[in-house]
């Protein structure tokens, strides 16, 4: 992967978005319903797009929101809907449009007061807190966010009453109905004006920050962090977590410095990502360059993406930790420091997360729950306590309260950051130190992800692949122990292939939006061994494509 010459450097003025032009495009441009790229399309994290490409405009938001209202009615979901937004330029207009429809449908809606911002985990937490012990008038939620995507992007996702990301049966229904509405010119949308919607008896503006911050003692040892005066630096990357970190520092009297308190939809304060784009990716050393440079000022520093469902951990010794490495450390620490957790509760990981996690879980005699990519697979288990931790290689995770009950069923970057401070407070050692000990005992992981060009036919061939069709018996000199097209944790199709040997593995998945396949590979031996795995993975894929005449 080529690195842009300005990666890690401050964003130049000439690439900043024109916020006024973005908002104008949001309201004025109308999607072409004959162009699939301009229809509603729910991926693993909701519908995403940009007003500038007519893939997320007011027409889309009106249609999706009306579809959600109708979906709720069909499922007899009659409680309030919690709606949050992040700091992207399209998020404010999208929330306003959505509120017009929610009020037009007389749907009780709860938003952050004073036009404030609300992270994804705070919405998940609010849904679960409202629904606890209830059998009727259940709540659900919407988060207006494209996560860590560039400033010109927008996003819109739905969380049902279990508080987690909606499953595909839900999003397929919403997507289908929304596109029907779009094709009919949104004539089926019920809507009132924004001022009327804001003043409606069904609209409630409340403080969503304090309940979340107050509840943190249930999931993190906040007392220990405060008592040990752990020196913490935080960069919210201009996202929705800013007010939450400020409140956390004030409420718990932490030695916590917010090093960047700017909110600006151009995100002009960011350093450029690997490809020269502004992207609020807290797992990227390029996007997090400003915070990494300050690593020696703090015992631990961390950041979040725009909706705070991801985490980036910075230590003096390692700088920005690889997300896979931190997940392994977090799992080891939690399984060793949460005695009230049910020992039969599984540890959830995605198929493309580090096999160091497998070894950690095995060493502590716990159960591994390995699933396809997508946090939705962990939500039911986190909800009922059968999964104590769920994590993705892309720096998203959540875990149970100290007593073993549900905290959130969506990713929570804030608690993963606070956990890094708790480690220092309770053990005197940071995540980097724990990582070095783990790898000394279990092997050091070498991990990569590369993109391989692929046509639609080739991607379909990969999706249709059967394990016994793969002739290879060795991977980089070791016997292959597993060929997987379905996840061992839940039997769900992975939409691709994973090949496993003793000291390494690779997985390949077709992209849902681009003409390429993503190859993930890892070795627990060396960089050279990783290179051999990666090369063999590419060769195997070419064999698959050739055999399928694709």
Coordinates of C-alpha atoms in Angstrom, one line a residue, residues 455-470 484-486 493-497 508-510 517 541 544-545 547-550:
X455 CA -14.2 -8.3 -10.8
X456 CA -17.8 -8.9 -9.8
X457 CA -17.5 -12.5 -11.2
X458 CA -14.4 -13.1 -9.2
X459 CA -16.0 -11.8 -6.0
X460 CA -19.0 -14.0 -6.6
X461 CA -16.7 -17.0 -7.2
X462 CA -15.1 -16.3 -3.8
X463 CA -18.5 -16.1 -2.1
X464 CA -19.5 -19.5 -3.6
X465 CA -16.3 -21.2 -2.7
X466 CA -16.5 -24.6 -0.9
X467 CA -13.6 -25.6 1.5
X468 CA -13.1 -28.9 -0.2
X469 CA -12.5 -27.1 -3.5
X470 CA -9.2 -25.7 -2.2
X484 CA -13.3 -22.1 6.7
X485 CA -16.1 -20.5 4.7
X486 CA -18.4 -20.3 7.7
X493 CA -21.2 -17.5 6.2
X494 CA -18.1 -15.3 6.1
X495 CA -18.6 -14.4 2.5
X496 CA -15.1 -15.5 1.7
X497 CA -12.4 -17.9 2.9
X508 CA -10.0 -13.1 2.0
X509 CA -13.3 -11.3 1.7
X510 CA -14.8 -9.5 -1.3
X517 CA -10.9 -8.4 -2.4
X541 CA -7.1 -16.6 -4.9
X544 CA -9.9 -19.9 -7.3
X545 CA -10.7 -17.3 -9.9
X547 CA -11.1 -22.6 -11.7
X548 CA -14.3 -20.6 -11.7
X549 CA -13.5 -19.0 -15.1
X550 CA -14.0 -15.7 -13.4

